[in-house]
PDB file of C-alpha atoms in Angstrom:
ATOM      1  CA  UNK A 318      -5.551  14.702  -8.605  1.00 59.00           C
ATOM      2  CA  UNK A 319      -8.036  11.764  -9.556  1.00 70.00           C
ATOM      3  CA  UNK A 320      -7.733   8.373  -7.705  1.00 76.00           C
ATOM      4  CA  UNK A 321      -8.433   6.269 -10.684  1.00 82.00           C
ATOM      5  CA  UNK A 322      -5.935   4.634 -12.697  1.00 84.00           C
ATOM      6  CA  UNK A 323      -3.076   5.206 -10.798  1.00 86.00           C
ATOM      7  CA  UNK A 324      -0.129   2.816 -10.802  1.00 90.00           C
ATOM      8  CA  UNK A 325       2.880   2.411  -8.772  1.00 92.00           C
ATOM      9  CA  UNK A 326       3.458   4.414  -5.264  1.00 92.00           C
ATOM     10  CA  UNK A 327       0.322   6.331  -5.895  1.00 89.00           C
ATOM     11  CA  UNK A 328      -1.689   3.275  -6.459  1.00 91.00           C
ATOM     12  CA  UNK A 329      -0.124   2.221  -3.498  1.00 92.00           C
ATOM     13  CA  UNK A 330      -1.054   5.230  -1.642  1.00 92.00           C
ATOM     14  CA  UNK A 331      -4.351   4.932  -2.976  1.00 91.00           C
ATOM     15  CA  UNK A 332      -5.594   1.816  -1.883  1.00 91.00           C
ATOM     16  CA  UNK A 333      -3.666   2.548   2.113  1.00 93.00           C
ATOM     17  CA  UNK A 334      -5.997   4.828   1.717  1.00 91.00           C
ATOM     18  CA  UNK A 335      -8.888   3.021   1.039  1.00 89.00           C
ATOM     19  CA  UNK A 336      -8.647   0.456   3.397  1.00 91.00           C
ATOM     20  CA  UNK A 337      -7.944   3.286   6.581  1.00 90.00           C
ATOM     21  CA  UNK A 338     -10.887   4.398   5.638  1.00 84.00           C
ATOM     22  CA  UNK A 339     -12.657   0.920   6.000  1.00 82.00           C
ATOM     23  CA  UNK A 340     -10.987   0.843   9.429  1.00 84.00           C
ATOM     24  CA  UNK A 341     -12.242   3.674  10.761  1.00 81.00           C
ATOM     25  CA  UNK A 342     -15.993   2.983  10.021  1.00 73.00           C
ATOM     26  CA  UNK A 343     -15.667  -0.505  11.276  1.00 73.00           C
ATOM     27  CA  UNK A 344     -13.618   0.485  14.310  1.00 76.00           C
ATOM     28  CA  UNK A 345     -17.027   0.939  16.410  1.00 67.00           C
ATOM     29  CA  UNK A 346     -20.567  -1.364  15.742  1.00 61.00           C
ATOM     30  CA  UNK A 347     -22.346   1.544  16.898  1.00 63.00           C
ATOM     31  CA  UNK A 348     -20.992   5.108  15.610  1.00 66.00           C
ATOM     32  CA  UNK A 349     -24.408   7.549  15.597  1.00 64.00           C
ATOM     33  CA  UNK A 350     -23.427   9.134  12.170  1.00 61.00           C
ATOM     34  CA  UNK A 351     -23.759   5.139  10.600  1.00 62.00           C
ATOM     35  CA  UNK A 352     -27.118   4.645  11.881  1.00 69.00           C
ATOM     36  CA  UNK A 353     -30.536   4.559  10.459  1.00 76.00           C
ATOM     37  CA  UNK A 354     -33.915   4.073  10.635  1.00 86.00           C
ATOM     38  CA  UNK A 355     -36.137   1.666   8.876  1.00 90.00           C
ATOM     39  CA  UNK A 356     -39.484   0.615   8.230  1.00 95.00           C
ATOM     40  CA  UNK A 357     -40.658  -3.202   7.384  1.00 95.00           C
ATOM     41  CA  UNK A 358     -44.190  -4.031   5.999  1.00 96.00           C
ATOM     42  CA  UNK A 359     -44.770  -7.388   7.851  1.00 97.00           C
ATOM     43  CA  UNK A 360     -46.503 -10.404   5.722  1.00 96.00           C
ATOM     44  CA  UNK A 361     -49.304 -12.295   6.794  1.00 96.00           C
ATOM     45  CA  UNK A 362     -47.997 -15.785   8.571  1.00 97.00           C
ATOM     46  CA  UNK A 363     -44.700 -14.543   8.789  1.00 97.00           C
ATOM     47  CA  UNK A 364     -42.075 -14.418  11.548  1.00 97.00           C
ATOM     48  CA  UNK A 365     -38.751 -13.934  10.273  1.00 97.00           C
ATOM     49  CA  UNK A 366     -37.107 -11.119   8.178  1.00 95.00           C
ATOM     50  CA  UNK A 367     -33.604 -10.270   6.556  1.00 91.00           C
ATOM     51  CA  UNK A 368     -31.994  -6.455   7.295  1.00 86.00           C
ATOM     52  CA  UNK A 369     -32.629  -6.611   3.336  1.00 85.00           C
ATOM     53  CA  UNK A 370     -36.662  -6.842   3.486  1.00 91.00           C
ATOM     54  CA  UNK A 371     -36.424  -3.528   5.310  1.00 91.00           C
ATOM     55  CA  UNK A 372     -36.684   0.272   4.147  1.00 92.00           C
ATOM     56  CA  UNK A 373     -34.351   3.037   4.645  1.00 88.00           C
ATOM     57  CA  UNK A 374     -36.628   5.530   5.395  1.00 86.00           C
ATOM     58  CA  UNK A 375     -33.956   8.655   4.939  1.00 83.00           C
ATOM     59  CA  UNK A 376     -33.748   7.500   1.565  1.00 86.00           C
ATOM     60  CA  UNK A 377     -36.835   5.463   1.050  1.00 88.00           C
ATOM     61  CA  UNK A 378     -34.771   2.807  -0.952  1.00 87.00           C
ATOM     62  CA  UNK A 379     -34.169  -1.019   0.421  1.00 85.00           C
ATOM     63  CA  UNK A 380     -31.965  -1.354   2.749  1.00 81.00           C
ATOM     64  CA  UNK A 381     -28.540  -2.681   1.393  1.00 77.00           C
ATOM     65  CA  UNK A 382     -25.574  -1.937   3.138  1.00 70.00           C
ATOM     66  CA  UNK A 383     -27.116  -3.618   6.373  1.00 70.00           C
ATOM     67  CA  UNK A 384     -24.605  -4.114   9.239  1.00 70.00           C
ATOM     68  CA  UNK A 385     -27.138  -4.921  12.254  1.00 74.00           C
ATOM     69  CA  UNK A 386     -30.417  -4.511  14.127  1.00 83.00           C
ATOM     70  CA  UNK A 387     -30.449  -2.040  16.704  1.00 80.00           C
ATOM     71  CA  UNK A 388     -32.230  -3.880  19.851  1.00 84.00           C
ATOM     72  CA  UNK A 389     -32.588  -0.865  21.978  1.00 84.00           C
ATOM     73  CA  UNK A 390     -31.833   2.637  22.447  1.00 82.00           C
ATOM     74  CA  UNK A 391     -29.499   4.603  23.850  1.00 79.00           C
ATOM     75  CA  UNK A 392     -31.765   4.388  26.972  1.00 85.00           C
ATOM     76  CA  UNK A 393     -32.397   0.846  27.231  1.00 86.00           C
ATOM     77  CA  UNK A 394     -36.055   0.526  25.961  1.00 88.00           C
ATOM     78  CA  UNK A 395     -36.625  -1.474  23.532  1.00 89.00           C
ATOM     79  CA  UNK A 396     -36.130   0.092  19.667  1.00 91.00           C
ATOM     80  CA  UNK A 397     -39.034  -1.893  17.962  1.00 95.00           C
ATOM     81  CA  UNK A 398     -42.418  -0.253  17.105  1.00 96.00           C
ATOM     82  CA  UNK A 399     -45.443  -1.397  15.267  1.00 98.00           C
ATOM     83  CA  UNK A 400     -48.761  -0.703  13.952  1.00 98.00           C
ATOM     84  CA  UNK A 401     -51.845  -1.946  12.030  1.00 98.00           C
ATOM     85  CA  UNK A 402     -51.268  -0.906   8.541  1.00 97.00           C
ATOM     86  CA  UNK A 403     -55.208  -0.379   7.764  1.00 97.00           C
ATOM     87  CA  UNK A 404     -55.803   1.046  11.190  1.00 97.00           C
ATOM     88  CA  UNK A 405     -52.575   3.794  10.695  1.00 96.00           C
ATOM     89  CA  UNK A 406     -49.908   5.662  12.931  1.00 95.00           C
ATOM     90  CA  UNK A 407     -52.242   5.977  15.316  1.00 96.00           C
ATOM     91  CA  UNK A 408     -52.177   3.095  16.802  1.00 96.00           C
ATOM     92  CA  UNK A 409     -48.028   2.358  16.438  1.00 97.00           C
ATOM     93  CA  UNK A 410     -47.112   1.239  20.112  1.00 97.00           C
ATOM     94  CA  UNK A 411     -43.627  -0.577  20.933  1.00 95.00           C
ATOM     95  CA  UNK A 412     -42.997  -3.644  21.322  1.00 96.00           C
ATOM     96  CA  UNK A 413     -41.274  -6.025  23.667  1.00 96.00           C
ATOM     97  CA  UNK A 414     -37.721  -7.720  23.774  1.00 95.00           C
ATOM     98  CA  UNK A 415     -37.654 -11.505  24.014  1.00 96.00           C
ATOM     99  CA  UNK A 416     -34.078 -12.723  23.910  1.00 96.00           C
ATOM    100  CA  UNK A 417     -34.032 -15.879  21.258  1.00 97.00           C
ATOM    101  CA  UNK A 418     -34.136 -18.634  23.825  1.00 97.00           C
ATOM    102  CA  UNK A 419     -36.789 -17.113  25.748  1.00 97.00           C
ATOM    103  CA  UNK A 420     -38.623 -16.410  22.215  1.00 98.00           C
ATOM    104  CA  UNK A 421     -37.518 -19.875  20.652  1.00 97.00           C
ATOM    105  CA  UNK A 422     -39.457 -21.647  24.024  1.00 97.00           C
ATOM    106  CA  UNK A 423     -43.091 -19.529  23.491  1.00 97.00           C
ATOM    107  CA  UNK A 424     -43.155 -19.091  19.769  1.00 97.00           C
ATOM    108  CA  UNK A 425     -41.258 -22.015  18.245  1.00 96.00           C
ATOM    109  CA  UNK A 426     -43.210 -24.656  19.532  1.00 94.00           C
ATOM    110  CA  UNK A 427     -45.997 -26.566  18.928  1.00 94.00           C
ATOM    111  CA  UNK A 428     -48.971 -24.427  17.097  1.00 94.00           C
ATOM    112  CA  UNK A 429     -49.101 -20.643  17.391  1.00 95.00           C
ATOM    113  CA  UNK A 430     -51.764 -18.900  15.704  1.00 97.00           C
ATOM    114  CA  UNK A 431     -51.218 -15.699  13.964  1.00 97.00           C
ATOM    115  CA  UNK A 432     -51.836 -12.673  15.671  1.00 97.00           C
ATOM    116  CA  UNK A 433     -50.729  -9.139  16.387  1.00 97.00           C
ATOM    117  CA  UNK A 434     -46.920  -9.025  17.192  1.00 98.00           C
ATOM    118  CA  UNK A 435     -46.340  -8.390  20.497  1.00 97.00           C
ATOM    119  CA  UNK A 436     -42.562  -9.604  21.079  1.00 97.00           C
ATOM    120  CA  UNK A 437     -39.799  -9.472  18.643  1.00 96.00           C
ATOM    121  CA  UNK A 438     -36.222 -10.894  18.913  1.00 95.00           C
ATOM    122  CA  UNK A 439     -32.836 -11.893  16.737  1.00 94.00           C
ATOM    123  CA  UNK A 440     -31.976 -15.532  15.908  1.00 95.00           C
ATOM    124  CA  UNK A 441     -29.126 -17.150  15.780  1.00 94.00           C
ATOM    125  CA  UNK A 442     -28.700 -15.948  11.697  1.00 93.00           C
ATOM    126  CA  UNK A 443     -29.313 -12.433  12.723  1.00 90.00           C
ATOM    127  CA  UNK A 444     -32.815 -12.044  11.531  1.00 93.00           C
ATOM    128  CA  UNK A 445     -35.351 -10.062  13.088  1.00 94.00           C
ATOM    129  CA  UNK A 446     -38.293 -12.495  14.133  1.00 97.00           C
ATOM    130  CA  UNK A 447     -41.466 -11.052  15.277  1.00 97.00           C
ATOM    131  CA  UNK A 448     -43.793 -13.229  17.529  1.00 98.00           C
ATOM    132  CA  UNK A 449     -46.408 -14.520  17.150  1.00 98.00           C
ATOM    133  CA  UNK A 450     -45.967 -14.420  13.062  1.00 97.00           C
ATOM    134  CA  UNK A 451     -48.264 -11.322  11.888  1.00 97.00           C
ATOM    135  CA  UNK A 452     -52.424 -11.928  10.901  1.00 97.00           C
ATOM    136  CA  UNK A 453     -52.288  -9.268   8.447  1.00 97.00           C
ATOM    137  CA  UNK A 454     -49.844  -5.995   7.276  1.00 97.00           C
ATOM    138  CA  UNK A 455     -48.378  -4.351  10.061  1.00 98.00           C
ATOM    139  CA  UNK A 456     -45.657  -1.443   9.668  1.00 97.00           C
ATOM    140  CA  UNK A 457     -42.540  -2.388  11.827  1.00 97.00           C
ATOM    141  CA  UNK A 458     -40.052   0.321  12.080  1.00 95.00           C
ATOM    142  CA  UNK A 459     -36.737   0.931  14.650  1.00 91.00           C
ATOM    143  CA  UNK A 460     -33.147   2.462  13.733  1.00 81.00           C
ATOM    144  CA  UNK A 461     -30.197  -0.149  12.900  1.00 72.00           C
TER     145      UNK A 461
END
């Protein structure tokens, strides 16, 4: 039986249906089988980046249906790693947690100069906000 078109008590049906179904994935924040990981190609001089700017890389497509960052894993650590782009993989190492008050006080202040990221943290819009803002292309990645 198709699901389209239908009027009355199986529209009805239908669209009970539909919105269970909405429950159930937003009944948990976390449920493993919703998460994924991403890649982000930072910009030169910039801090701050939308769930949208990021990859999908299971699907290798932008990032659209974009519910939260994931700050740390199930062990604690922290989730964010980052390399170089021109000096590759190789060098990827993690980076650390700042919580935004903490981050707001050291990078938000006065004049930073650009440099490698070392710190990354959320702000108050839910952005991920790397600090200090990037000197060249580096390839952020985690799993939302």
């Amino acid at each position: 039986m198709a699901v389209t078109n239908q009027t009355g008590e199986l529209n009805r049906i239908v669209n009970w249906m539909i919105q269970v179904w909405k429950e159930i994935q937003n009944r948990h924040t976390d449920w493993r089988w919703m998460r994924s990981r991403w890649t982000l190609n930072t910009v030169a001089a910039t801090d701050t980046y939308a769930g949208t700017s990021a990859t999908d890389e299971i699907s290798g497509l932008a990032v659209t249906r974009f519910a939260r960052w994931l700050l740390f894993d199930d062990r604690g650590a922290p989730n964010v790693k980052i390399y170089l782009q021109s000096a590759g993989k190789g060098t990827e190492r993690w980076m650390s947690y700042l919580d935004w008050s903490s981050f707001r006080e050291i990078y938000k202040r006065g004049i930073v100069p650009n440099a490698p990221p070392a710190h990354y943290t959320l702000d108050p819009q839910n952005n991920l906000v790397f600090g200090p803002a990037s000197d060249a292309i580096y390839i952020a990645s985690g799993n939302t």
